[in-house]
Tab-separated table of N, CA and C in Angstrom:
chain	number	residue	atom	x	y	z
A	1	MET	N	-21.829	30.690	-0.183
A	1	MET	CA	-20.888	30.019	0.404
A	1	MET	C	-20.954	28.222	0.173
A	2	SER	N	-19.802	27.967	-0.250
A	2	SER	CA	-19.676	26.613	-0.750
A	2	SER	C	-19.560	25.743	0.448
A	3	SER	N	-20.345	24.510	0.308
A	3	SER	CA	-19.968	23.473	1.368
A	3	SER	C	-19.139	22.521	0.933
A	4	HIS	N	-18.256	21.997	1.601
A	4	HIS	CA	-17.409	20.845	1.095
A	4	HIS	C	-17.524	19.722	2.086
A	5	THR	N	-17.729	18.658	1.518
A	5	THR	CA	-17.928	17.385	2.424
A	5	THR	C	-16.785	16.690	2.339
A	6	LYS	N	-15.929	16.249	3.262
A	6	LYS	CA	-14.998	15.593	3.298
A	6	LYS	C	-15.333	13.850	3.015
A	7	ILE	N	-14.831	13.102	2.204
A	7	ILE	CA	-14.924	12.125	1.873
A	7	ILE	C	-13.950	11.153	2.602
A	8	HIS	N	-14.546	10.178	3.528
A	8	HIS	CA	-13.339	9.397	4.065
A	8	HIS	C	-13.401	7.962	3.304
A	9	PHE	N	-12.318	7.279	3.012
A	9	PHE	CA	-12.289	6.130	2.323
A	9	PHE	C	-11.497	5.039	3.313
A	10	PRO	N	-12.198	4.084	3.183
A	10	PRO	CA	-11.282	2.688	4.244
A	10	PRO	C	-10.065	2.948	3.817
A	11	LYS	N	-9.048	2.615	4.883
A	11	LYS	CA	-7.917	2.478	4.709
A	11	LYS	C	-7.451	1.130	5.599
A	12	ILE	N	-6.251	0.384	5.147
A	12	ILE	CA	-5.679	-0.618	5.895
A	12	ILE	C	-4.965	0.151	6.959
A	13	THR	N	-4.774	-0.267	7.904
A	13	THR	CA	-4.194	0.249	9.207
A	13	THR	C	-3.286	-0.712	9.629
A	14	LYS	N	-3.400	-1.959	9.461
A	14	LYS	CA	-2.383	-3.124	10.102
A	14	LYS	C	-2.565	-4.409	9.193
A	15	ILE	N	-1.687	-4.966	9.067
A	15	ILE	CA	-1.447	-5.984	8.250
A	15	ILE	C	-0.869	-7.150	9.333
A	16	HIS	N	-1.311	-8.536	9.563
A	16	HIS	CA	-1.078	-9.623	10.387
A	16	HIS	C	-0.550	-10.738	9.464
A	17	LEU	N	0.518	-11.260	9.288
A	17	LEU	CA	1.129	-12.423	8.409
A	17	LEU	C	1.480	-13.399	9.134
A	18	GLN	N	1.133	-14.628	9.123
A	18	GLN	CA	1.631	-15.884	9.893
A	18	GLN	C	2.093	-16.978	8.884
A	19	ASN	N	3.018	-17.487	8.630
A	19	ASN	CA	3.228	-18.554	7.924
A	19	ASN	C	3.055	-18.109	6.401
A	20	PHE	N	3.384	-17.065	5.801
A	20	PHE	CA	2.982	-16.515	4.800
A	20	PHE	C	4.251	-16.169	3.831
A	21	GLN	N	4.403	-17.078	2.794
A	21	GLN	CA	5.587	-17.098	1.874
A	21	GLN	C	6.943	-16.906	2.935
A	22	ALA	N	7.935	-15.926	2.953
A	22	ALA	CA	9.085	-15.787	3.914
A	22	ALA	C	8.742	-15.422	5.097
A	23	ILE	N	7.581	-15.108	5.378
A	23	ILE	CA	7.403	-14.315	6.875
A	23	ILE	C	6.891	-15.283	7.660
A	24	ALA	N	7.498	-15.691	8.835
A	24	ALA	CA	6.886	-16.572	9.714
A	24	ALA	C	5.858	-15.952	10.712
A	25	LYS	N	6.184	-14.785	10.990
A	25	LYS	CA	5.019	-14.089	11.699
A	25	LYS	C	5.505	-12.713	11.664
A	26	ALA	N	4.535	-11.791	11.567
A	26	ALA	CA	4.670	-10.403	11.284
A	26	ALA	C	3.691	-9.533	11.506
A	27	ASP	N	3.585	-8.473	12.170
A	27	ASP	CA	2.192	-7.369	12.655
A	27	ASP	C	3.068	-6.157	11.923
A	28	ILE	N	2.368	-5.676	11.020
A	28	ILE	CA	3.087	-4.364	10.350
A	28	ILE	C	2.016	-3.348	10.204
A	29	ASN	N	2.103	-2.286	11.272
A	29	ASN	CA	1.096	-1.057	11.253
A	29	ASN	C	1.487	-0.125	9.981
A	30	LEU	N	0.450	0.405	9.487
A	30	LEU	CA	0.519	1.255	8.233
A	30	LEU	C	0.031	2.589	8.375
A	31	GLY	N	0.659	3.576	7.893
A	31	GLY	CA	0.401	4.824	8.324
A	31	GLY	C	-0.315	5.420	6.923
A	32	ASP	N	-0.547	6.697	6.630
A	32	ASP	CA	-1.126	7.214	5.494
A	32	ASP	C	-0.260	6.883	4.179
A	33	VAL	N	0.961	6.895	4.523
A	33	VAL	CA	2.140	6.297	3.489
A	33	VAL	C	2.970	5.348	4.224
A	34	THR	N	3.205	4.375	3.724
A	34	THR	CA	4.274	3.528	4.220
A	34	THR	C	5.154	3.007	3.141
A	35	PHE	N	6.314	3.062	3.484
A	35	PHE	CA	7.271	2.405	2.498
A	35	PHE	C	7.898	1.010	3.249
A	36	LEU	N	8.142	0.147	2.448
A	36	LEU	CA	8.458	-1.095	2.682
A	36	LEU	C	10.091	-1.209	1.898
A	37	VAL	N	10.865	-1.216	2.897
A	37	VAL	CA	12.610	-1.420	2.207
A	37	VAL	C	13.329	-2.273	2.878
A	38	GLY	N	14.151	-2.671	2.109
A	38	GLY	CA	14.860	-3.613	2.755
A	38	GLY	C	15.657	-4.535	1.820
A	39	PRO	N	16.769	-5.410	1.995
A	39	PRO	CA	17.236	-6.264	1.121
A	39	PRO	C	16.489	-7.166	0.624
A	40	ASN	N	17.023	-7.873	-0.495
A	40	ASN	CA	15.970	-8.962	-1.300
A	40	ASN	C	15.751	-10.160	-0.386
A	41	SER	N	14.735	-10.742	-0.799
A	41	SER	CA	14.079	-11.850	-0.062
A	41	SER	C	13.768	-11.922	1.452
A	42	VAL	N	13.512	-10.736	1.840
A	42	VAL	CA	12.893	-10.439	3.299
A	42	VAL	C	11.629	-10.317	3.417
A	43	GLY	N	10.658	-10.285	2.388
A	43	GLY	CA	9.292	-10.328	2.459
A	43	GLY	C	8.582	-9.266	1.742
A	44	LYS	N	9.213	-8.266	1.292
A	44	LYS	CA	8.554	-6.942	0.994
A	44	LYS	C	7.499	-7.372	0.153
A	45	SER	N	7.655	-8.218	-1.084
A	45	SER	CA	6.710	-8.791	-2.107
A	45	SER	C	5.511	-9.508	-1.298
A	46	ALA	N	5.813	-10.101	-0.255
A	46	ALA	CA	5.140	-10.996	0.542
A	46	ALA	C	3.971	-10.265	0.980
A	47	VAL	N	4.169	-8.898	1.595
A	47	VAL	CA	3.181	-7.898	2.044
A	47	VAL	C	2.411	-7.627	1.111
A	48	TYR	N	2.588	-7.378	-0.241
A	48	TYR	CA	1.834	-7.209	-1.414
A	48	TYR	C	0.776	-8.195	-1.918
A	49	ASP	N	1.734	-9.480	-1.735
A	49	ASP	CA	0.948	-10.645	-2.305
A	49	ASP	C	-0.153	-11.101	-1.280
A	50	ALA	N	-0.063	-10.569	0.063
A	50	ALA	CA	-0.911	-10.903	1.270
A	50	ALA	C	-1.945	-10.248	1.207
A	51	ILE	N	-2.040	-8.778	0.648
A	51	ILE	CA	-3.132	-7.928	0.330
A	51	ILE	C	-3.798	-8.314	-0.928
A	52	LYS	N	-2.989	-8.815	-1.796
A	52	LYS	CA	-3.718	-9.151	-3.063
A	52	LYS	C	-4.709	-10.508	-2.611
A	53	PHE	N	-4.046	-11.396	-2.060
A	53	PHE	CA	-4.814	-12.472	-1.494
A	53	PHE	C	-6.256	-12.335	-0.677
A	54	PHE	N	-6.215	-11.332	0.353
A	54	PHE	CA	-7.105	-10.602	0.818
A	54	PHE	C	-8.143	-10.119	-0.092
A	55	GLN	N	-8.076	-9.375	-1.060
A	55	GLN	CA	-8.670	-8.925	-1.847
A	55	GLN	C	-9.365	-9.799	-2.774
A	56	HIS	N	-8.587	-10.797	-3.102
A	56	HIS	CA	-9.202	-11.905	-3.788
A	56	HIS	C	-10.512	-12.702	-2.903
A	57	VAL	N	-10.226	-13.075	-1.859
A	57	VAL	CA	-11.090	-13.513	-1.076
A	57	VAL	C	-12.170	-12.573	-0.880
A	58	LEU	N	-12.194	-11.382	-0.804
A	58	LEU	CA	-13.432	-10.442	-0.619
A	58	LEU	C	-13.996	-10.087	-2.071
A	59	GLU	N	-13.331	-10.279	-3.048
A	59	GLU	CA	-14.073	-10.242	-4.408
A	59	GLU	C	-14.648	-11.622	-4.815
A	60	LYS	N	-14.075	-12.727	-4.424
A	60	LYS	CA	-14.536	-13.976	-4.852
A	60	LYS	C	-15.449	-14.548	-4.122
A	61	GLY	N	-15.152	-14.375	-2.790
A	61	GLY	CA	-15.770	-15.137	-1.771
A	61	GLY	C	-14.977	-16.297	-1.378
A	62	TYR	N	-15.499	-17.148	-0.335
A	62	TYR	CA	-14.639	-18.173	0.151
A	62	TYR	C	-15.723	-19.403	0.280
A	63	GLY	N	-16.650	-19.563	-0.535
A	63	GLY	CA	-17.854	-20.326	-0.409
A	63	GLY	C	-16.903	-21.717	-0.446
A	64	ASP	N	-16.181	-21.675	-1.472
A	64	ASP	CA	-15.587	-23.156	-2.045
A	64	ASP	C	-14.490	-23.264	-0.984
A	65	ARG	N	-14.437	-23.936	-0.033
A	65	ARG	CA	-13.512	-24.188	0.882
A	65	ARG	C	-12.012	-24.884	0.288
A	66	TYR	N	-12.218	-25.734	-0.510
A	66	TYR	CA	-11.239	-26.250	-1.206
A	66	TYR	C	-10.409	-25.173	-2.030
A	67	ILE	N	-11.002	-24.381	-2.682
A	67	ILE	CA	-10.389	-23.486	-3.697
A	67	ILE	C	-9.629	-22.538	-2.623
A	68	LEU	N	-10.499	-22.163	-1.368
A	68	LEU	CA	-9.661	-21.252	-0.591
A	68	LEU	C	-8.267	-21.978	-0.076
A	69	GLU	N	-8.622	-23.073	0.436
A	69	GLU	CA	-7.310	-23.732	1.094
A	69	GLU	C	-6.254	-24.193	0.063
A	70	THR	N	-6.523	-24.342	-1.055
A	70	THR	CA	-5.787	-24.682	-2.167
A	70	THR	C	-4.890	-23.124	-2.706
A	71	MET	N	-5.453	-22.127	-2.523
A	71	MET	CA	-4.789	-20.819	-2.651
A	71	MET	C	-4.026	-20.591	-1.431
A	72	ALA	N	-4.617	-20.897	-0.179
A	72	ALA	CA	-3.551	-20.525	1.129
A	72	ALA	C	-2.481	-21.599	1.123
A	73	ARG	N	-2.361	-22.766	0.508
A	73	ARG	CA	-1.129	-23.425	0.404
A	73	ARG	C	-0.391	-23.040	-0.520
A	74	ARG	N	-0.536	-22.306	-1.700
A	74	ARG	CA	0.027	-21.673	-2.537
A	74	ARG	C	1.217	-20.686	-1.663
A	75	TYR	N	0.411	-19.965	-1.026
A	75	TYR	CA	1.264	-18.770	-0.155
A	75	TYR	C	1.998	-19.535	1.010
A	76	ASP	N	1.492	-20.695	1.493
A	76	ASP	CA	2.003	-21.092	2.906
A	76	ASP	C	3.476	-21.355	2.994
A	77	ARG	N	4.236	-21.121	4.168
A	77	ARG	CA	5.565	-21.017	4.301
A	77	ARG	C	6.180	-22.600	3.956
A	78	SER	N	5.462	-23.418	4.436
A	78	SER	CA	5.766	-25.042	4.681
A	78	SER	C	5.968	-25.631	3.186
A	79	LYS	N	4.950	-25.157	2.387
A	79	LYS	CA	4.873	-25.620	0.898
A	79	LYS	C	4.945	-27.212	0.840
A	80	LEU	N	4.404	-27.857	1.733
A	80	LEU	CA	4.265	-29.190	1.971
A	80	LEU	C	2.753	-29.739	2.268
A	81	ASP	N	2.090	-30.222	1.214
A	81	ASP	CA	0.667	-30.523	1.339
A	81	ASP	C	0.424	-31.491	2.250
A	82	GLU	N	1.597	-32.274	2.947
A	82	GLU	CA	1.003	-33.162	3.706
A	82	GLU	C	1.492	-32.622	5.151
A	83	ASP	N	2.199	-31.581	5.315
A	83	ASP	CA	1.974	-30.709	6.465
A	83	ASP	C	0.938	-30.520	7.084
A	84	GLU	N	0.667	-30.880	8.319
A	84	GLU	CA	-0.746	-30.431	8.901
A	84	GLU	C	-0.545	-29.447	9.859
A	85	SER	N	0.385	-28.684	9.644
A	85	SER	CA	0.590	-27.251	10.333
A	85	SER	C	-0.408	-26.420	9.989
A	86	PRO	N	-0.972	-25.491	10.642
A	86	PRO	CA	-1.940	-24.590	10.149
A	86	PRO	C	-1.656	-23.724	8.691
A	87	LEU	N	-2.599	-23.451	8.086
A	87	LEU	CA	-2.130	-22.793	6.765
A	87	LEU	C	-1.802	-21.340	7.181
A	88	CYS	N	-1.388	-20.545	6.192
A	88	CYS	CA	-1.055	-19.396	6.453
A	88	CYS	C	-2.190	-18.473	6.797
A	89	CYS	N	-1.637	-17.385	7.593
A	89	CYS	CA	-2.893	-16.432	8.205
A	89	CYS	C	-2.561	-15.105	7.681
A	90	VAL	N	-3.407	-14.313	6.981
A	90	VAL	CA	-3.524	-13.136	6.703
A	90	VAL	C	-4.643	-12.412	7.208
A	91	GLY	N	-4.324	-11.309	8.135
A	91	GLY	CA	-5.519	-10.499	8.864
A	91	GLY	C	-4.936	-9.178	8.395
A	92	ILE	N	-6.099	-8.353	8.247
A	92	ILE	CA	-5.935	-6.927	7.598
A	92	ILE	C	-7.078	-6.072	8.775
A	93	GLU	N	-6.767	-5.223	9.442
A	93	GLU	CA	-7.319	-4.119	10.109
A	93	GLU	C	-7.473	-2.959	8.885
A	94	ILE	N	-8.738	-2.818	8.954
A	94	ILE	CA	-9.307	-1.497	8.234
A	94	ILE	C	-9.929	-0.578	8.925
A	95	GLU	N	-9.722	0.922	8.774
A	95	GLU	CA	-10.278	1.815	9.519
A	95	GLU	C	-11.298	2.401	8.457
A	96	PHE	N	-12.380	2.743	8.904
A	96	PHE	CA	-13.800	3.254	7.898
A	96	PHE	C	-13.858	4.838	8.409
């Protein structure tokens, strides 16, 4: 009798974006398969960029606050260095 062990990989279940590129605020629930569809310039690529930004922070760490803030300003909706509003926010929920 063969024994099969099911392997569970972590998966992203929700993405929260605020002031990120074209997106002022969004909470996106993700299923096993999620398609992002819509007209041009509505934020589909921004969702992908947010995941890549989050991945970069996980891989490189955030010990250097200046580098992290510089990266965040790159994605920030305001695009103004003198703007004192909060930087973009990327939140990701992961199910293990």
